[in-house]
Amino acid sequence: MKSRLVLALGLSLAALVPQIVSAETVWLDDLNLSAATQGWGEPHKNQSVDGKPLTIAGQSFARGFGTHAESKLHVNLNGGAQSFSASVGVDDDVNGSAASSVEFIVLGDGKELWKSGVLRAGNAAKACEVNLAGVKSLVLEVTAAGDGIDSDHADWANAKFETAAGKPEAVAGETPLAAVTPYILTPAAPATPRINGANVFGVRPGSPFLFTIPATGNRPMEFSAQDLPHGLKLDAATGRITGKLKKQGEFIVILGAKNALGTAEKKFRIVVGDQIALTPPMGWNSWNCFAGAVSAEHVKSAADAMVQSGLINHGWTYINVDDYWQNHRNSKDPTLHGEFRDAKGFIVPNARFPDMKGMADYIHNLGLKAGLYSSPGPWTCGGCAASWLHEEQDAQTYAKWGFDYLKYDWCSYGSIASGKITNAMNIPLYGKSATNDAGAIYPYAVMGKFLRDQKRDIVFSLCQYGMADVWNWGGSVYGNCWRTTGDITDTWRSMSGIGFKQDKCAPHAQPGNWNDPDMLVVGQVGWGHLHPSRLTVDEQYTHISLWCLLSAPLLIGCDMTKLDDFTLNLLENDEVIAIDQDELGKEATCVETNGDVRVYEKELADGGRALGFFNLGPASVDLQFNDLAKLGFTGSLNVRDLWRQKDVADVNAASGTLPLTIPAHGVVLYKLTAAK
Ligand code: GLA
């Protein structure tokens, strides 16, 4: 239904005014709402996403658009639009869910025109009034406000345009780019020995030490480790260093690798202290490929493939089972039936994981490390038994089995958090004092402490989607990494939407503490239904380059037994990986925006800087980049293309230009160092 407001003008007045001014109301719900994309359910006209009457904090609305974060509706205004208005909020059909939080954003011609701030269940509808003079296209967006999309039912109620001419029209958003034929940039590793991976390794006094020297080159290879501290020993045939170091301290060891064609050496720093994960953890996780179908056989095969593919020689280490190693509360699958805990309260794995210790041993015997998953609530996100009120027993069990990594979610803790927000156990917080919402911190402080009590180094990975600005306090609860966003999926929108929004947490990355923008979506992924990643080849180069610049934990999410050449090469470029593993531990931020191009810069331990030039647009971009001085570079610089592992130019920061061709959604990744 349209309503028309015509300013009726008397004849005498009309003579003075050159044209009749009219405004027409066009209701948003009269547009083709099926053009919207959203994170769950279908777009609804005049109803919530659940098909109920639109209601925000008890206030009912007859008209509007009921959607679900993450949601986008693209609208062509077709000229003459004057304004947009709406009442926005979380629909009451979420029944007050604590997980529900959204942000409404109005973008005009790519610029932010209005945003609501974070709105939660029960918050009154917020008035949105936007002037559209001169605006050609609009995007109505609802984000998950940084905590995942759970219960994010969002209403654009009473939403309408006032337009003087031209009728707004909903259109499909950006269409996925055409496939790009895979092309490999990573040069083959030489047959002569080369020692790859991080230059530093952290261990706590008394913890079992396991480090496998990652080295490429023909086998057989003989390893050496000069000045290895007392307490450690090297297996010269496998390159595995094991043992225990009793006291705090720092040791410089010269690692060596020798084969029939030559030798290689590398300076390696062992730091015995409080902190582990001095560089971002690298490995594999079962979720993005197997999700709820995972078994111990899958996990062991992934470990085998990590070795057979040669990825272990580039520093890939952890083999992590995600959700579904425990029994399930109500699954129909008989392999998930069984007692949750034994008579003493210790967790019992499901029938697919008959021998957790045996599985961890199997992984260790390959020179790799083992990880698992739980949640602080009674149930994991998938509905399996989780750690609530059994945190200490679980930490002890993980250590007894020999696990080296725990990913600890949030699921099903929300309702507990609302009633239990004090630090009742008086858990001492480590390092910085935690000042944020105690309810969000508490379960991690509990598990963090119990993990620390074990005589084993267990990387503690918080998976609570960035709530309560986790980057401010994650380190204080012994967290080594923390998710900063909801779950990733293998689309450009998801990957780029996460990857290019990390600046706010960047200052908090440091050795031992990493922001985690979620796992990698390259190779065969699919959460139980495998398919090749839907990211184009260039988008995958962007994904890996960006995650390395962000100092992100690198967890491969694909079926390791189905690695194709392209994916393998994407994951074994040592110069690219070195950016992620740089011991300074800085995280890149966006230092320049130039049209569709974003420039990311990361400071490196050797005084060099990595620059990623990302093209977010749908067409290839040619650019003469001459802003080096503006970015603070001085003097003569050596420019190295990291994907091609090739020096491309020596350039003067003040007068030089870098000619760049950046494919659509692709990247050019350079390292700049002072020229010799
Ligand atoms: C959450 C996490 C995922 C995965 C699943 C398991 O969604 O974000 O990475 O661990 O839980 O159920």
Short mmCIF file of N, CA, C and O in Angstrom, two decimals, residues 350-419:
data_model
loop_
_atom_site.label_atom_id
_atom_site.label_comp_id
_atom_site.label_asym_id
_atom_site.label_seq_id
_atom_site.Cartn_x
_atom_site.Cartn_y
_atom_site.Cartn_z
N ASN A 350 32.79 -40.89 23.66
CA ASN A 350 31.79 -41.74 23.00
C ASN A 350 32.47 -42.91 22.28
O ASN A 350 33.71 -43.00 22.22
N ALA A 351 31.63 -43.78 21.72
CA ALA A 351 32.14 -45.03 21.13
C ALA A 351 33.07 -44.80 19.94
O ALA A 351 33.88 -45.66 19.60
N ARG A 352 32.98 -43.63 19.33
CA ARG A 352 33.88 -43.36 18.19
C ARG A 352 35.30 -43.03 18.68
O ARG A 352 36.22 -42.94 17.87
N PHE A 353 35.43 -42.76 19.97
CA PHE A 353 36.74 -42.40 20.55
C PHE A 353 37.05 -43.33 21.72
O PHE A 353 37.11 -42.90 22.87
N PRO A 354 37.23 -44.63 21.44
CA PRO A 354 37.34 -45.60 22.53
C PRO A 354 38.60 -45.41 23.37
O PRO A 354 38.66 -45.87 24.50
N ASP A 355 39.62 -44.74 22.83
CA ASP A 355 40.90 -44.66 23.55
C ASP A 355 41.53 -43.29 23.31
O ASP A 355 42.37 -43.12 22.43
N MET A 356 41.11 -42.34 24.12
CA MET A 356 41.60 -40.97 23.92
C MET A 356 43.11 -40.89 24.16
O MET A 356 43.83 -40.19 23.45
N LYS A 357 43.58 -41.61 25.17
CA LYS A 357 45.03 -41.56 25.45
C LYS A 357 45.79 -42.19 24.28
O LYS A 357 46.80 -41.66 23.82
N GLY A 358 45.25 -43.31 23.79
CA GLY A 358 45.89 -43.98 22.66
C GLY A 358 45.94 -43.06 21.44
O GLY A 358 46.94 -43.04 20.70
N MET A 359 44.89 -42.28 21.26
CA MET A 359 44.86 -41.37 20.11
C MET A 359 45.91 -40.26 20.28
O MET A 359 46.63 -39.93 19.32
N ALA A 360 46.01 -39.73 21.49
CA ALA A 360 47.01 -38.68 21.73
C ALA A 360 48.42 -39.26 21.56
O ALA A 360 49.30 -38.62 20.96
N ASP A 361 48.64 -40.48 22.05
CA ASP A 361 49.97 -41.12 21.90
C ASP A 361 50.30 -41.29 20.41
O ASP A 361 51.44 -41.06 19.98
N TYR A 362 49.31 -41.72 19.66
CA TYR A 362 49.49 -41.94 18.22
C TYR A 362 49.97 -40.64 17.55
O TYR A 362 50.93 -40.62 16.77
N ILE A 363 49.32 -39.55 17.94
CA ILE A 363 49.67 -38.23 17.37
C ILE A 363 51.09 -37.83 17.79
O ILE A 363 51.89 -37.39 16.96
N HIS A 364 51.39 -38.03 19.08
CA HIS A 364 52.73 -37.67 19.57
C HIS A 364 53.82 -38.50 18.89
O HIS A 364 54.91 -38.00 18.61
N ASN A 365 53.50 -39.76 18.65
CA ASN A 365 54.51 -40.63 18.03
C ASN A 365 54.84 -40.21 16.61
O ASN A 365 55.81 -40.68 16.03
N LEU A 366 54.03 -39.34 16.06
CA LEU A 366 54.34 -38.79 14.73
C LEU A 366 55.07 -37.46 14.85
O LEU A 366 55.36 -36.80 13.85
N GLY A 367 55.33 -37.04 16.08
CA GLY A 367 56.02 -35.76 16.29
C GLY A 367 55.06 -34.58 16.32
O GLY A 367 55.48 -33.43 16.25
N LEU A 368 53.75 -34.87 16.40
CA LEU A 368 52.73 -33.82 16.40
C LEU A 368 52.12 -33.67 17.79
O LEU A 368 52.47 -34.43 18.70
N LYS A 369 51.21 -32.74 17.95
CA LYS A 369 50.56 -32.53 19.25
C LYS A 369 49.05 -32.68 19.11
O LYS A 369 48.51 -32.51 18.01
N ALA A 370 48.39 -32.93 20.25
CA ALA A 370 46.97 -33.30 20.20
C ALA A 370 46.11 -32.26 20.90
O ALA A 370 46.50 -31.72 21.95
N GLY A 371 44.94 -31.99 20.33
CA GLY A 371 44.03 -31.03 20.94
C GLY A 371 42.62 -31.58 21.02
O GLY A 371 42.25 -32.49 20.28
N LEU A 372 41.82 -31.01 21.94
CA LEU A 372 40.40 -31.38 22.01
C LEU A 372 39.56 -30.17 22.38
O LEU A 372 40.07 -29.05 22.46
N TYR A 373 38.26 -30.41 22.61
CA TYR A 373 37.28 -29.33 22.70
C TYR A 373 36.29 -29.57 23.83
O TYR A 373 35.91 -30.72 24.07
N SER A 374 35.89 -28.51 24.50
CA SER A 374 34.78 -28.60 25.45
C SER A 374 34.13 -27.22 25.59
O SER A 374 34.48 -26.28 24.87
N SER A 375 33.19 -27.13 26.50
CA SER A 375 32.45 -25.89 26.70
C SER A 375 32.21 -25.72 28.19
O SER A 375 32.11 -26.72 28.91
N PRO A 376 32.11 -24.48 28.69
CA PRO A 376 31.93 -24.30 30.14
C PRO A 376 30.52 -24.61 30.62
O PRO A 376 30.30 -24.76 31.83
N GLY A 377 29.55 -24.68 29.73
CA GLY A 377 28.18 -25.01 30.14
C GLY A 377 28.04 -26.51 30.31
O GLY A 377 29.00 -27.26 30.17
N PRO A 378 26.81 -26.97 30.59
CA PRO A 378 26.60 -28.41 30.69
C PRO A 378 26.75 -29.12 29.35
O PRO A 378 27.08 -30.30 29.31
N TRP A 379 26.50 -28.40 28.26
CA TRP A 379 26.55 -29.02 26.93
C TRP A 379 27.42 -28.21 25.99
O TRP A 379 27.48 -26.98 26.08
N THR A 380 28.04 -28.90 25.05
CA THR A 380 28.78 -28.21 23.99
C THR A 380 27.78 -27.60 23.01
O THR A 380 26.58 -27.85 23.11
N CYS A 381 28.31 -26.86 22.03
CA CYS A 381 27.41 -26.26 21.03
C CYS A 381 26.63 -27.34 20.28
O CYS A 381 25.50 -27.14 19.89
N GLY A 382 27.24 -28.50 20.10
CA GLY A 382 26.57 -29.57 19.37
C GLY A 382 25.66 -30.41 20.26
O GLY A 382 24.98 -31.30 19.77
N GLY A 383 25.67 -30.17 21.57
CA GLY A 383 24.79 -30.91 22.47
C GLY A 383 25.46 -32.12 23.12
O GLY A 383 24.78 -33.04 23.59
N CYS A 384 26.77 -32.15 23.16
CA CYS A 384 27.47 -33.23 23.84
C CYS A 384 27.80 -32.80 25.28
O CYS A 384 27.71 -31.61 25.61
N ALA A 385 28.21 -33.76 26.09
CA ALA A 385 28.52 -33.45 27.49
C ALA A 385 29.70 -32.48 27.55
O ALA A 385 30.71 -32.67 26.87
N ALA A 386 29.55 -31.44 28.38
CA ALA A 386 30.62 -30.44 28.51
C ALA A 386 31.04 -30.33 29.98
O ALA A 386 30.71 -31.19 30.78
N SER A 387 31.78 -29.28 30.31
CA SER A 387 32.59 -29.30 31.54
C SER A 387 31.95 -28.69 32.79
O SER A 387 32.57 -28.69 33.85
N TRP A 388 30.75 -28.18 32.70
CA TRP A 388 30.19 -27.44 33.83
C TRP A 388 30.25 -28.24 35.14
O TRP A 388 29.80 -29.38 35.19
N LEU A 389 30.83 -27.64 36.13
CA LEU A 389 31.01 -28.22 37.47
C LEU A 389 31.99 -29.40 37.50
O LEU A 389 32.13 -30.06 38.52
N HIS A 390 32.62 -29.67 36.37
CA HIS A 390 33.62 -30.74 36.31
C HIS A 390 34.93 -30.21 35.73
O HIS A 390 35.73 -30.98 35.20
N GLU A 391 35.12 -28.91 35.83
CA GLU A 391 36.26 -28.30 35.14
C GLU A 391 37.59 -28.88 35.61
O GLU A 391 38.46 -29.19 34.80
N GLU A 392 37.73 -29.04 36.93
CA GLU A 392 39.02 -29.51 37.43
C GLU A 392 39.27 -30.96 36.98
O GLU A 392 40.37 -31.29 36.51
N GLN A 393 38.24 -31.77 37.09
CA GLN A 393 38.39 -33.17 36.66
C GLN A 393 38.72 -33.23 35.16
O GLN A 393 39.53 -34.04 34.73
N ASP A 394 38.07 -32.35 34.39
CA ASP A 394 38.32 -32.39 32.94
C ASP A 394 39.76 -31.97 32.63
O ASP A 394 40.44 -32.62 31.83
N ALA A 395 40.22 -30.92 33.29
CA ALA A 395 41.60 -30.48 33.04
C ALA A 395 42.57 -31.61 33.40
O ALA A 395 43.52 -31.90 32.66
N GLN A 396 42.29 -32.28 34.51
CA GLN A 396 43.16 -33.40 34.91
C GLN A 396 43.11 -34.52 33.88
O GLN A 396 44.13 -35.13 33.54
N THR A 397 41.91 -34.79 33.39
CA THR A 397 41.75 -35.87 32.40
C THR A 397 42.49 -35.54 31.11
O THR A 397 43.19 -36.40 30.56
N TYR A 398 42.35 -34.31 30.66
CA TYR A 398 43.04 -33.94 29.41
C TYR A 398 44.55 -34.13 29.56
O TYR A 398 45.24 -34.62 28.67
N ALA A 399 45.06 -33.72 30.74
CA ALA A 399 46.51 -33.84 30.97
C ALA A 399 46.91 -35.31 31.06
O ALA A 399 47.92 -35.73 30.49
N LYS A 400 46.08 -36.10 31.73
CA LYS A 400 46.38 -37.53 31.89
C LYS A 400 46.40 -38.22 30.52
O LYS A 400 47.25 -39.06 30.24
N TRP A 401 45.47 -37.86 29.67
CA TRP A 401 45.44 -38.45 28.33
C TRP A 401 46.60 -37.94 27.46
O TRP A 401 46.92 -38.54 26.45
N GLY A 402 47.15 -36.78 27.83
CA GLY A 402 48.28 -36.24 27.06
C GLY A 402 47.90 -35.20 26.03
O GLY A 402 48.61 -35.03 25.03
N PHE A 403 46.81 -34.45 26.27
CA PHE A 403 46.43 -33.43 25.29
C PHE A 403 47.20 -32.14 25.52
O PHE A 403 47.62 -31.83 26.63
N ASP A 404 47.40 -31.42 24.43
CA ASP A 404 48.26 -30.23 24.43
C ASP A 404 47.49 -28.95 24.10
O ASP A 404 48.10 -27.88 23.99
N TYR A 405 46.18 -29.06 23.87
CA TYR A 405 45.44 -27.90 23.37
C TYR A 405 43.97 -28.09 23.74
O TYR A 405 43.41 -29.17 23.50
N LEU A 406 43.37 -27.09 24.33
CA LEU A 406 41.93 -27.14 24.60
C LEU A 406 41.24 -25.94 23.97
O LEU A 406 41.58 -24.80 24.25
N LYS A 407 40.27 -26.22 23.11
CA LYS A 407 39.38 -25.16 22.60
C LYS A 407 38.14 -25.18 23.48
O LYS A 407 37.49 -26.22 23.62
N TYR A 408 37.85 -24.04 24.10
CA TYR A 408 36.81 -24.00 25.12
C TYR A 408 35.74 -23.01 24.70
O TYR A 408 35.98 -21.81 24.65
N ASP A 409 34.56 -23.51 24.39
CA ASP A 409 33.48 -22.72 23.79
C ASP A 409 32.69 -21.95 24.85
O ASP A 409 33.16 -21.80 25.98
N TRP A 410 31.53 -21.50 24.52
CA TRP A 410 30.68 -20.74 25.44
C TRP A 410 29.31 -21.41 25.57
O TRP A 410 28.62 -21.26 26.58
N CYS A 411 28.97 -22.19 24.54
CA CYS A 411 27.60 -22.71 24.41
C CYS A 411 27.05 -23.27 25.71
O CYS A 411 27.74 -23.96 26.45
N SER A 412 25.79 -22.98 25.94
CA SER A 412 24.97 -23.44 27.07
C SER A 412 25.44 -22.85 28.41
O SER A 412 24.90 -23.16 29.45
N TYR A 413 26.44 -21.99 28.37
CA TYR A 413 26.85 -21.32 29.61
C TYR A 413 26.05 -20.05 29.85
O TYR A 413 25.95 -19.56 30.97
N GLY A 414 25.42 -19.52 28.77
CA GLY A 414 24.74 -18.22 28.86
C GLY A 414 23.76 -18.16 30.02
O GLY A 414 23.75 -17.20 30.79
N SER A 415 22.91 -19.18 30.17
CA SER A 415 21.88 -19.12 31.21
C SER A 415 22.53 -19.22 32.59
O SER A 415 22.05 -18.64 33.55
N ILE A 416 23.63 -19.93 32.67
CA ILE A 416 24.32 -20.02 33.96
C ILE A 416 24.95 -18.67 34.29
O ILE A 416 24.85 -18.18 35.41
N ALA A 417 25.53 -18.05 33.25
CA ALA A 417 26.20 -16.77 33.47
C ALA A 417 25.26 -15.73 34.06
O ALA A 417 25.65 -14.96 34.93
N SER A 418 24.00 -15.74 33.60
CA SER A 418 23.11 -14.69 34.07
C SER A 418 22.86 -14.81 35.58
O SER A 418 22.60 -13.82 36.24
N GLY A 419 22.99 -16.03 36.13
CA GLY A 419 22.76 -16.17 37.56
C GLY A 419 24.03 -16.24 38.39
O GLY A 419 23.98 -16.28 39.61
#
